Amino acid sequence: MDNDRFCPACAAPLVEREEAGRMRPVCSKCGKIVFYDPKVAATCVVEREGRVLLVRRGNQPGYGLWSMPGGYVDRGEVVEEAAAREVVEETGLVVEVGRLVGLFSESGHPVVVAAFSATETGGALEAGPEALEVGFFDLDGLPEMAFPRDPLILRRWREMQGGG
Ligand SMILES: [Zn+2]
């Protein structure tokens, strides 16, 4: 998952070595250990009349499959603002970000997804440049989803609706 080949400090080649409990890239010249941080992404579950907003992805991974609108949080960006930004970029809808549905991560995978519930406040539904299609779907009639976490996020969201 990590493919840097050269030291960020001195540009000498990196080698894999056990450091601080696991195999990590280490500089062959200056000894700098490279620690990879998780990547944070944010996504929103936006509901309209009992259906949820989905985007048919125009990017890999998951090209042509469906997911909730979302994307990477920029360093220094407020996570909720990133979530709202991704919704308007991909679907044209302006939303107010509400409660955290949960944090979703997988062993061996660099991405941590923060999923929020969000409410429409404006805009007009239109697929953005990175989306092939956008639409609202019944939870019982979902199209093929891009990521294994997507059904988990929607299930958790539905449980939250039921529980108040
Ligand atoms: Zn170095």
CSV table of N, CA and C and ligand atoms in Angstrom, one decimal:
chain,number,residue,atom,x,y,z
A,1,MET,N,0.8,-1.2,0.0
A,1,MET,CA,0.0,0.0,0.0
A,1,MET,C,0.9,1.3,0.0
A,2,ASP,N,2.1,1.1,0.5
A,2,ASP,CA,3.0,2.3,0.5
A,2,ASP,C,4.1,2.1,-0.5
A,3,ASN,N,4.3,3.0,-1.4
A,3,ASN,CA,5.3,2.8,-2.4
A,3,ASN,C,6.3,3.9,-2.6
A,4,ASP,N,6.6,4.7,-1.6
A,4,ASP,CA,7.7,5.6,-1.7
A,4,ASP,C,9.0,4.8,-1.8
A,5,ARG,N,9.8,5.3,-2.6
A,5,ARG,CA,11.1,4.6,-2.8
A,5,ARG,C,12.3,5.3,-2.3
A,6,PHE,N,12.1,6.6,-2.1
A,6,PHE,CA,13.2,7.5,-1.7
A,6,PHE,C,13.0,8.2,-0.4
A,7,CYS,N,14.0,8.5,0.4
A,7,CYS,CA,13.9,9.2,1.7
A,7,CYS,C,13.4,10.6,1.5
A,8,PRO,N,12.4,11.0,2.2
A,8,PRO,CA,11.9,12.4,2.1
A,8,PRO,C,12.9,13.4,2.6
A,9,ALA,N,13.8,13.0,3.4
A,9,ALA,CA,14.8,13.9,4.0
A,9,ALA,C,16.0,14.1,3.1
A,10,CYS,N,16.6,12.9,2.6
A,10,CYS,CA,17.9,13.0,1.9
A,10,CYS,C,17.8,12.4,0.5
A,11,ALA,N,16.7,11.8,0.1
A,11,ALA,CA,16.5,11.3,-1.2
A,11,ALA,C,17.3,10.0,-1.5
A,12,ALA,N,17.9,9.4,-0.5
A,12,ALA,CA,18.5,8.1,-0.7
A,12,ALA,C,17.5,7.0,-0.7
A,13,PRO,N,17.8,5.8,-1.3
A,13,PRO,CA,16.7,4.8,-1.4
A,13,PRO,C,16.3,4.3,0.0
A,14,LEU,N,15.0,4.0,0.1
A,14,LEU,CA,14.5,3.4,1.3
A,14,LEU,C,14.6,1.9,1.3
A,15,VAL,N,14.8,1.3,2.5
A,15,VAL,CA,14.7,-0.2,2.6
A,15,VAL,C,13.7,-0.5,3.7
A,16,GLU,N,13.1,-1.7,3.6
A,16,GLU,CA,12.1,-2.2,4.6
A,16,GLU,C,12.9,-2.8,5.7
A,17,ARG,N,12.5,-2.4,6.9
A,17,ARG,CA,13.2,-3.0,8.1
A,17,ARG,C,12.2,-2.9,9.3
A,18,GLU,N,12.3,-3.8,10.2
A,18,GLU,CA,11.4,-3.8,11.4
A,18,GLU,C,11.8,-2.7,12.3
A,19,GLU,N,10.9,-1.7,12.5
A,19,GLU,CA,11.1,-0.6,13.4
A,19,GLU,C,9.8,-0.3,14.1
A,20,ALA,N,9.9,0.0,15.5
A,20,ALA,CA,8.7,0.3,16.2
A,20,ALA,C,7.6,-0.7,16.0
A,21,GLY,N,8.0,-2.0,16.0
A,21,GLY,CA,7.0,-3.0,16.1
A,21,GLY,C,6.5,-3.6,14.8
A,22,ARG,N,6.9,-3.0,13.6
A,22,ARG,CA,6.5,-3.6,12.3
A,22,ARG,C,7.4,-3.2,11.2
A,23,MET,N,7.2,-3.8,10.1
A,23,MET,CA,8.1,-3.5,8.9
A,23,MET,C,7.7,-2.1,8.4
A,24,ARG,N,8.8,-1.3,8.3
A,24,ARG,CA,8.6,0.1,7.9
A,24,ARG,C,9.7,0.5,6.9
A,25,PRO,N,9.4,1.5,6.0
A,25,PRO,CA,10.5,2.0,5.2
A,25,PRO,C,11.5,2.8,6.0
A,26,VAL,N,12.8,2.5,5.8
A,26,VAL,CA,13.9,3.2,6.6
A,26,VAL,C,14.9,3.6,5.6
A,27,CYS,N,15.4,4.8,5.7
A,27,CYS,CA,16.4,5.4,4.8
A,27,CYS,C,17.7,4.6,4.9
A,28,SER,N,18.2,4.2,3.8
A,28,SER,CA,19.5,3.4,3.8
A,28,SER,C,20.7,4.3,4.1
A,29,LYS,N,20.5,5.6,4.1
A,29,LYS,CA,21.7,6.5,4.3
A,29,LYS,C,21.6,7.2,5.6
A,30,CYS,N,20.5,7.9,5.9
A,30,CYS,CA,20.4,8.7,7.1
A,30,CYS,C,19.6,8.1,8.2
A,31,GLY,N,19.0,6.9,7.9
A,31,GLY,CA,18.3,6.2,9.0
A,31,GLY,C,16.9,6.7,9.3
A,32,LYS,N,16.4,7.7,8.6
A,32,LYS,CA,15.1,8.2,8.9
A,32,LYS,C,14.0,7.1,8.7
A,33,ILE,N,13.1,6.9,9.7
A,33,ILE,CA,12.0,6.0,9.6
A,33,ILE,C,10.8,6.7,9.0
A,34,VAL,N,10.2,6.1,8.0
A,34,VAL,CA,9.0,6.7,7.4
A,34,VAL,C,7.8,6.1,8.1
A,35,PHE,N,7.0,6.9,8.7
A,35,PHE,CA,5.7,6.5,9.3
A,35,PHE,C,4.6,7.0,8.5
A,36,TYR,N,3.7,6.1,8.0
A,36,TYR,CA,2.6,6.5,7.2
A,36,TYR,C,1.4,6.7,8.1
A,37,ASP,N,0.8,7.8,8.0
A,37,ASP,CA,-0.5,8.1,8.7
A,37,ASP,C,-1.7,7.6,7.9
A,38,PRO,N,-2.8,7.4,8.6
A,38,PRO,CA,-4.0,7.1,7.9
A,38,PRO,C,-4.4,8.2,7.0
A,39,LYS,N,-5.2,8.0,6.0
A,39,LYS,CA,-5.9,9.0,5.3
A,39,LYS,C,-7.3,9.1,5.7
A,40,VAL,N,-7.8,10.4,6.0
A,40,VAL,CA,-9.1,10.6,6.4
A,40,VAL,C,-10.0,11.0,5.3
A,41,ALA,N,-11.1,10.3,5.2
A,41,ALA,CA,-12.1,10.6,4.2
A,41,ALA,C,-13.4,10.9,5.0
A,42,ALA,N,-14.3,11.7,4.3
A,42,ALA,CA,-15.6,12.0,4.9
A,42,ALA,C,-16.7,11.7,3.9
A,43,THR,N,-17.8,11.2,4.4
A,43,THR,CA,-19.0,10.9,3.6
A,43,THR,C,-20.3,11.3,4.3
A,44,CYS,N,-21.3,11.5,3.5
A,44,CYS,CA,-22.6,11.9,4.1
A,44,CYS,C,-23.7,11.0,3.7
A,45,VAL,N,-24.6,10.7,4.6
A,45,VAL,CA,-25.9,10.0,4.3
A,45,VAL,C,-26.9,11.1,4.2
A,46,VAL,N,-27.4,11.4,3.0
A,46,VAL,CA,-28.4,12.5,2.8
A,46,VAL,C,-29.7,11.8,2.5
A,47,GLU,N,-30.8,12.0,3.3
A,47,GLU,CA,-32.0,11.4,3.1
A,47,GLU,C,-33.1,12.3,2.5
A,48,ARG,N,-33.9,11.8,1.5
A,48,ARG,CA,-35.0,12.5,1.0
A,48,ARG,C,-36.2,11.6,0.9
A,49,GLU,N,-37.2,11.8,1.6
A,49,GLU,CA,-38.4,11.0,1.6
A,49,GLU,C,-38.1,9.5,1.8
A,50,GLY,N,-37.2,9.2,2.7
A,50,GLY,CA,-36.9,7.9,3.1
A,50,GLY,C,-35.9,7.2,2.2
A,51,ARG,N,-35.4,7.9,1.2
A,51,ARG,CA,-34.4,7.4,0.3
A,51,ARG,C,-33.1,8.1,0.5
A,52,VAL,N,-32.0,7.5,0.1
A,52,VAL,CA,-30.7,8.0,0.4
A,52,VAL,C,-30.0,8.4,-0.9
A,53,LEU,N,-29.2,9.5,-0.8
A,53,LEU,CA,-28.4,10.0,-1.9
A,53,LEU,C,-27.2,9.2,-2.2
A,54,LEU,N,-27.1,8.7,-3.5
A,54,LEU,CA,-26.0,8.0,-3.9
A,54,LEU,C,-25.4,8.6,-5.2
A,55,VAL,N,-24.1,8.3,-5.4
A,55,VAL,CA,-23.4,8.8,-6.6
A,55,VAL,C,-22.8,7.6,-7.3
A,56,ARG,N,-22.9,7.6,-8.6
A,56,ARG,CA,-22.3,6.6,-9.4
A,56,ARG,C,-20.9,7.1,-9.8
A,57,ARG,N,-19.9,6.4,-9.3
A,57,ARG,CA,-18.5,6.9,-9.3
A,57,ARG,C,-17.9,7.0,-10.7
A,58,GLY,N,-17.3,8.1,-11.0
A,58,GLY,CA,-16.6,8.3,-12.2
A,58,GLY,C,-15.1,8.2,-12.0
A,59,ASN,N,-14.6,7.7,-10.9
A,59,ASN,CA,-13.2,7.5,-10.6
A,59,ASN,C,-13.0,6.1,-10.0
A,60,GLN,N,-11.7,5.6,-10.2
A,60,GLN,CA,-11.3,4.5,-9.5
A,60,GLN,C,-10.9,4.9,-8.1
A,61,PRO,N,-11.0,4.0,-7.1
A,61,PRO,CA,-11.6,2.7,-7.2
A,61,PRO,C,-13.1,2.7,-7.2
A,62,GLY,N,-13.7,1.6,-7.8
A,62,GLY,CA,-15.1,1.5,-7.8
A,62,GLY,C,-15.8,2.3,-9.0
A,63,TYR,N,-15.0,2.5,-10.0
A,63,TYR,CA,-15.6,3.2,-11.2
A,63,TYR,C,-16.9,2.5,-11.6
A,64,GLY,N,-17.9,3.3,-11.8
A,64,GLY,CA,-19.2,2.8,-12.3
A,64,GLY,C,-20.1,2.2,-11.3
A,65,LEU,N,-19.6,2.1,-10.0
A,65,LEU,CA,-20.4,1.6,-8.9
A,65,LEU,C,-20.9,2.8,-8.1
A,66,TRP,N,-21.8,2.5,-7.2
A,66,TRP,CA,-22.4,3.5,-6.4
A,66,TRP,C,-21.9,3.6,-5.0
A,67,SER,N,-21.9,4.8,-4.5
A,67,SER,CA,-21.5,5.1,-3.1
A,67,SER,C,-22.2,6.3,-2.6
A,68,MET,N,-22.0,6.6,-1.3
A,68,MET,CA,-22.5,7.9,-0.8
A,68,MET,C,-21.5,9.0,-1.3
A,69,PRO,N,-21.9,10.2,-1.4
A,69,PRO,CA,-21.0,11.3,-1.8
A,69,PRO,C,-19.9,11.4,-0.7
A,70,GLY,N,-18.7,11.6,-1.1
A,70,GLY,CA,-17.6,11.8,-0.1
A,70,GLY,C,-16.3,11.8,-0.8
A,71,GLY,N,-15.3,12.1,0.1
A,71,GLY,CA,-13.9,12.1,-0.5
A,71,GLY,C,-12.9,12.5,0.6
A,72,TYR,N,-11.7,12.7,0.2
A,72,TYR,CA,-10.6,12.9,1.2
A,72,TYR,C,-10.7,14.3,1.8
A,73,VAL,N,-10.4,14.3,3.1
A,73,VAL,CA,-10.3,15.6,3.9
A,73,VAL,C,-8.9,16.2,3.6
A,74,ASP,N,-8.9,17.4,3.3
A,74,ASP,CA,-7.6,18.1,3.1
A,74,ASP,C,-7.0,18.3,4.5
A,75,ARG,N,-5.6,18.3,4.6
A,75,ARG,CA,-5.0,18.6,5.8
A,75,ARG,C,-5.3,20.1,6.2
A,76,GLY,N,-5.8,20.2,7.5
A,76,GLY,CA,-6.2,21.5,7.9
A,76,GLY,C,-7.6,21.9,7.7
A,77,GLU,N,-8.4,21.0,7.0
A,77,GLU,CA,-9.8,21.2,6.7
A,77,GLU,C,-10.6,20.6,7.8
A,78,VAL,N,-11.7,21.3,8.3
A,78,VAL,CA,-12.6,20.8,9.2
A,78,VAL,C,-13.4,19.6,8.6
A,79,VAL,N,-13.4,18.5,9.3
A,79,VAL,CA,-13.9,17.3,8.7
A,79,VAL,C,-15.4,17.4,8.2
A,80,GLU,N,-16.2,18.1,9.0
A,80,GLU,CA,-17.6,18.3,8.6
A,80,GLU,C,-17.7,19.2,7.4
A,81,GLU,N,-16.8,20.1,7.3
A,81,GLU,CA,-16.8,21.0,6.1
A,81,GLU,C,-16.4,20.2,4.8
A,82,ALA,N,-15.4,19.3,5.0
A,82,ALA,CA,-15.0,18.5,3.9
A,82,ALA,C,-16.2,17.6,3.4
A,83,ALA,N,-16.9,17.1,4.4
A,83,ALA,CA,-18.1,16.2,4.0
A,83,ALA,C,-19.1,17.0,3.2
A,84,ALA,N,-19.4,18.2,3.7
A,84,ALA,CA,-20.4,19.0,3.0
A,84,ALA,C,-19.9,19.5,1.6
A,85,ARG,N,-18.6,19.8,1.5
A,85,ARG,CA,-18.0,20.2,0.3
A,85,ARG,C,-18.1,19.1,-0.8
A,86,GLU,N,-17.8,17.8,-0.3
A,86,GLU,CA,-17.9,16.7,-1.3
A,86,GLU,C,-19.3,16.5,-1.8
A,87,VAL,N,-20.3,16.7,-0.9
A,87,VAL,CA,-21.7,16.5,-1.3
A,87,VAL,C,-22.0,17.5,-2.4
A,88,VAL,N,-21.7,18.8,-2.2
A,88,VAL,CA,-22.1,19.8,-3.2
A,88,VAL,C,-21.3,19.6,-4.5
A,89,GLU,N,-20.0,19.2,-4.4
A,89,GLU,CA,-19.2,19.0,-5.6
A,89,GLU,C,-19.7,17.8,-6.4
A,90,GLU,N,-20.1,16.8,-5.8
A,90,GLU,CA,-20.5,15.6,-6.5
A,90,GLU,C,-22.0,15.5,-6.9
A,91,THR,N,-22.8,16.2,-6.2
A,91,THR,CA,-24.3,16.1,-6.4
A,91,THR,C,-25.0,17.4,-6.6
A,92,GLY,N,-24.4,18.5,-6.4
A,92,GLY,CA,-25.0,19.8,-6.5
A,92,GLY,C,-25.9,20.2,-5.3
A,93,LEU,N,-26.1,19.3,-4.3
A,93,LEU,CA,-26.9,19.6,-3.2
A,93,LEU,C,-26.1,20.3,-2.1
A,94,VAL,N,-26.7,21.3,-1.5
A,94,VAL,CA,-26.1,22.0,-0.3
A,94,VAL,C,-26.7,21.3,0.9
A,95,VAL,N,-25.8,20.9,1.8
A,95,VAL,CA,-26.3,20.1,3.0
A,95,VAL,C,-25.7,20.7,4.3
A,96,GLU,N,-26.5,20.5,5.4
A,96,GLU,CA,-26.0,20.8,6.7
A,96,GLU,C,-25.6,19.5,7.3
A,97,VAL,N,-24.4,19.4,7.7
A,97,VAL,CA,-23.9,18.1,8.3
A,97,VAL,C,-24.3,18.0,9.7
A,98,GLY,N,-24.8,16.8,10.0
A,98,GLY,CA,-25.4,16.6,11.4
A,98,GLY,C,-24.5,15.6,12.2
A,99,ARG,N,-25.2,14.6,12.7
A,99,ARG,CA,-24.5,13.6,13.6
A,99,ARG,C,-23.6,12.7,12.9
A,100,LEU,N,-22.5,12.3,13.7
A,100,LEU,CA,-21.6,11.3,13.2
A,100,LEU,C,-22.3,10.0,13.2
A,101,VAL,N,-22.3,9.3,12.1
A,101,VAL,CA,-22.8,7.9,12.0
A,101,VAL,C,-21.8,7.0,12.6
A,102,GLY,N,-20.5,7.2,12.3
A,102,GLY,CA,-19.5,6.4,12.8
A,102,GLY,C,-18.2,6.6,12.1
A,103,LEU,N,-17.1,6.0,12.6
A,103,LEU,CA,-15.8,5.9,11.9
A,103,LEU,C,-15.6,4.5,11.4
A,104,PHE,N,-15.2,4.4,10.1
A,104,PHE,CA,-15.1,3.1,9.5
A,104,PHE,C,-13.7,2.9,8.9
A,105,SER,N,-13.1,1.8,9.4
A,105,SER,CA,-11.7,1.5,8.9
A,105,SER,C,-11.6,0.0,8.8
A,106,GLU,N,-10.5,-0.4,8.1
A,106,GLU,CA,-10.3,-1.8,7.9
A,106,GLU,C,-8.8,-2.1,8.1
A,107,SER,N,-8.5,-3.3,8.7
A,107,SER,CA,-7.1,-3.7,8.9
A,107,SER,C,-6.4,-3.7,7.6
A,108,GLY,N,-5.2,-3.1,7.6
A,108,GLY,CA,-4.3,-3.1,6.4
A,108,GLY,C,-4.7,-2.1,5.3
A,109,HIS,N,-5.7,-1.3,5.6
A,109,HIS,CA,-6.2,-0.3,4.7
A,109,HIS,C,-5.9,1.1,5.2
A,110,PRO,N,-5.4,2.0,4.3
A,110,PRO,CA,-5.0,3.3,4.8
A,110,PRO,C,-6.1,4.3,5.2
A,111,VAL,N,-7.3,4.0,4.7
A,111,VAL,CA,-8.4,5.1,4.7
A,111,VAL,C,-9.3,4.9,6.0
A,112,VAL,N,-9.5,6.0,6.7
A,112,VAL,CA,-10.5,6.0,7.8
A,112,VAL,C,-11.6,6.9,7.3
A,113,VAL,N,-12.8,6.4,7.3
A,113,VAL,CA,-14.0,7.2,6.8
A,113,VAL,C,-14.8,7.6,7.9
A,114,ALA,N,-15.0,9.0,8.0
A,114,ALA,CA,-16.0,9.5,8.9
A,114,ALA,C,-17.3,9.7,8.2
A,115,ALA,N,-18.3,9.0,8.7
A,115,ALA,CA,-19.7,9.1,8.0
A,115,ALA,C,-20.6,9.9,8.8
A,116,PHE,N,-21.3,10.9,8.2
A,116,PHE,CA,-22.2,11.8,8.9
A,116,PHE,C,-23.6,11.6,8.3
A,117,SER,N,-24.6,11.9,9.1
A,117,SER,CA,-25.9,12.2,8.6
A,117,SER,C,-26.0,13.7,8.2
A,118,ALA,N,-26.7,14.0,7.1
A,118,ALA,CA,-26.7,15.3,6.6
A,118,ALA,C,-28.1,15.6,6.1
A,119,THR,N,-28.5,16.9,6.2
A,119,THR,CA,-29.8,17.4,5.7
A,119,THR,C,-29.7,18.3,4.6
A,120,GLU,N,-30.5,18.2,3.6
A,120,GLU,CA,-30.5,19.1,2.4
A,120,GLU,C,-31.0,20.5,2.9
A,121,THR,N,-30.2,21.5,2.4
A,121,THR,CA,-30.7,22.9,2.7
A,121,THR,C,-30.8,23.7,1.4
A,122,GLY,N,-30.4,23.2,0.3
A,122,GLY,CA,-30.5,23.9,-1.0
A,122,GLY,C,-29.8,23.2,-2.1
A,123,GLY,N,-29.6,24.0,-3.2
A,123,GLY,CA,-28.9,23.4,-4.3
A,123,GLY,C,-29.9,22.7,-5.2
A,124,ALA,N,-29.4,22.1,-6.3
A,124,ALA,CA,-30.2,21.3,-7.2
A,124,ALA,C,-29.4,20.1,-7.6
A,125,LEU,N,-30.1,18.9,-7.6
A,125,LEU,CA,-29.4,17.6,-7.9
A,125,LEU,C,-28.9,17.6,-9.3
A,126,GLU,N,-27.6,17.5,-9.4
A,126,GLU,CA,-26.9,17.4,-10.7
A,126,GLU,C,-25.5,16.7,-10.5
A,127,ALA,N,-25.2,15.8,-11.3
A,127,ALA,CA,-23.9,15.0,-11.2
A,127,ALA,C,-22.8,16.0,-11.4
A,128,GLY,N,-21.8,16.0,-10.5
A,128,GLY,CA,-20.6,16.8,-10.7
A,128,GLY,C,-19.6,16.1,-11.6
A,129,PRO,N,-18.5,16.8,-11.8
A,129,PRO,CA,-17.5,16.2,-12.8
A,129,PRO,C,-16.9,14.9,-12.5
A,130,GLU,N,-16.9,14.5,-11.2
A,130,GLU,CA,-16.4,13.2,-10.9
A,130,GLU,C,-17.5,12.1,-10.7
A,131,ALA,N,-18.7,12.5,-11.0
A,131,ALA,CA,-19.8,11.5,-10.9
A,131,ALA,C,-20.5,11.2,-12.2
A,132,LEU,N,-20.8,10.0,-12.4
A,132,LEU,CA,-21.5,9.6,-13.7
A,132,LEU,C,-23.0,9.8,-13.6
A,133,GLU,N,-23.6,9.6,-12.4
A,133,GLU,CA,-25.0,9.8,-12.2
A,133,GLU,C,-25.2,10.0,-10.7
A,134,VAL,N,-26.3,10.7,-10.3
A,134,VAL,CA,-26.6,10.8,-8.9
A,134,VAL,C,-28.1,10.5,-8.8
A,135,GLY,N,-28.5,10.1,-7.6
A,135,GLY,CA,-29.9,9.8,-7.4
A,135,GLY,C,-30.2,9.3,-6.0
A,136,PHE,N,-31.5,9.3,-5.7
A,136,PHE,CA,-31.9,8.8,-4.4
A,136,PHE,C,-32.4,7.4,-4.5
A,137,PHE,N,-32.1,6.5,-3.5
A,137,PHE,CA,-32.4,5.1,-3.6
A,137,PHE,C,-33.0,4.6,-2.3
A,138,ASP,N,-34.0,3.7,-2.4
A,138,ASP,CA,-34.5,3.0,-1.2
A,138,ASP,C,-33.4,2.1,-0.7
A,139,LEU,N,-33.3,2.0,0.7
A,139,LEU,CA,-32.3,1.1,1.3
A,139,LEU,C,-32.6,-0.3,0.9
A,140,ASP,N,-33.8,-0.7,0.6
A,140,ASP,CA,-34.1,-2.1,0.2
A,140,ASP,C,-33.9,-2.3,-1.3
A,141,GLY,N,-33.5,-1.3,-2.0
A,141,GLY,CA,-33.3,-1.5,-3.4
A,141,GLY,C,-32.0,-0.8,-3.9
A,142,LEU,N,-30.9,-1.0,-3.1
A,142,LEU,CA,-29.7,-0.4,-3.5
A,142,LEU,C,-29.1,-0.9,-4.7
A,143,PRO,N,-28.4,-0.1,-5.5
A,143,PRO,CA,-27.6,-0.6,-6.6
A,143,PRO,C,-26.3,-1.2,-6.1
A,144,GLU,N,-25.5,-1.7,-7.1
A,144,GLU,CA,-24.2,-2.3,-6.6
A,144,GLU,C,-23.3,-1.2,-6.1
A,145,MET,N,-22.9,-1.5,-4.8
A,145,MET,CA,-22.1,-0.5,-4.1
A,145,MET,C,-20.6,-0.7,-4.3
A,146,ALA,N,-19.9,0.4,-4.2
A,146,ALA,CA,-18.4,0.4,-4.5
A,146,ALA,C,-17.6,-0.2,-3.4
A,147,PHE,N,-18.0,0.0,-2.1
A,147,PHE,CA,-17.1,-0.4,-1.0
A,147,PHE,C,-17.8,-1.3,0.0
A,148,PRO,N,-17.1,-2.2,0.6
A,148,PRO,CA,-17.8,-3.1,1.5
A,148,PRO,C,-18.3,-2.3,2.7
A,149,ARG,N,-17.7,-1.1,3.0
A,149,ARG,CA,-18.2,-0.4,4.2
A,149,ARG,C,-19.5,0.3,3.9
A,150,ASP,N,-19.9,0.5,2.6
A,150,ASP,CA,-21.1,1.3,2.3
A,150,ASP,C,-22.4,0.7,2.9
A,151,PRO,N,-22.6,-0.6,2.8
A,151,PRO,CA,-23.8,-1.1,3.4
A,151,PRO,C,-23.8,-1.0,4.9
A,152,LEU,N,-22.5,-1.1,5.5
A,152,LEU,CA,-22.4,-1.0,7.0
A,152,LEU,C,-22.8,0.4,7.4
A,153,ILE,N,-22.3,1.4,6.7
A,153,ILE,CA,-22.6,2.8,7.0
A,153,ILE,C,-24.1,3.0,7.0
A,154,LEU,N,-24.7,2.5,5.9
A,154,LEU,CA,-26.2,2.7,5.7
A,154,LEU,C,-27.0,2.0,6.8
A,155,ARG,N,-26.5,0.8,7.2
A,155,ARG,CA,-27.2,0.0,8.3
A,155,ARG,C,-27.1,0.8,9.6
A,156,ARG,N,-25.9,1.3,9.9
A,156,ARG,CA,-25.7,2.0,11.1
A,156,ARG,C,-26.6,3.3,11.1
A,157,TRP,N,-26.6,4.0,10.0
A,157,TRP,CA,-27.4,5.2,9.8
A,157,TRP,C,-28.9,4.8,10.1
A,158,ARG,N,-29.4,3.7,9.5
A,158,ARG,CA,-30.8,3.4,9.7
A,158,ARG,C,-31.1,3.0,11.2
A,159,GLU,N,-30.1,2.4,11.8
A,159,GLU,CA,-30.3,2.1,13.2
A,159,GLU,C,-30.4,3.4,14.1
A,160,MET,N,-29.6,4.4,13.7
A,160,MET,CA,-29.7,5.7,14.4
A,160,MET,C,-31.0,6.3,14.2
A,161,GLN,N,-31.6,6.2,13.0
A,161,GLN,CA,-32.9,6.8,12.7
A,161,GLN,C,-33.9,6.2,13.6
A,162,GLY,N,-33.9,4.8,13.7
A,162,GLY,CA,-34.8,4.1,14.5
A,162,GLY,C,-34.7,4.4,16.0
A,163,GLY,N,-33.4,4.5,16.4
A,163,GLY,CA,-33.2,4.7,17.8
A,163,GLY,C,-33.4,6.2,18.2
A,164,GLY,N,-33.6,7.1,17.3
A,164,GLY,CA,-33.8,8.5,17.6
A,164,GLY,C,-32.5,9.2,17.7
B,1,ZN,ZN,17.6,9.8,4.4
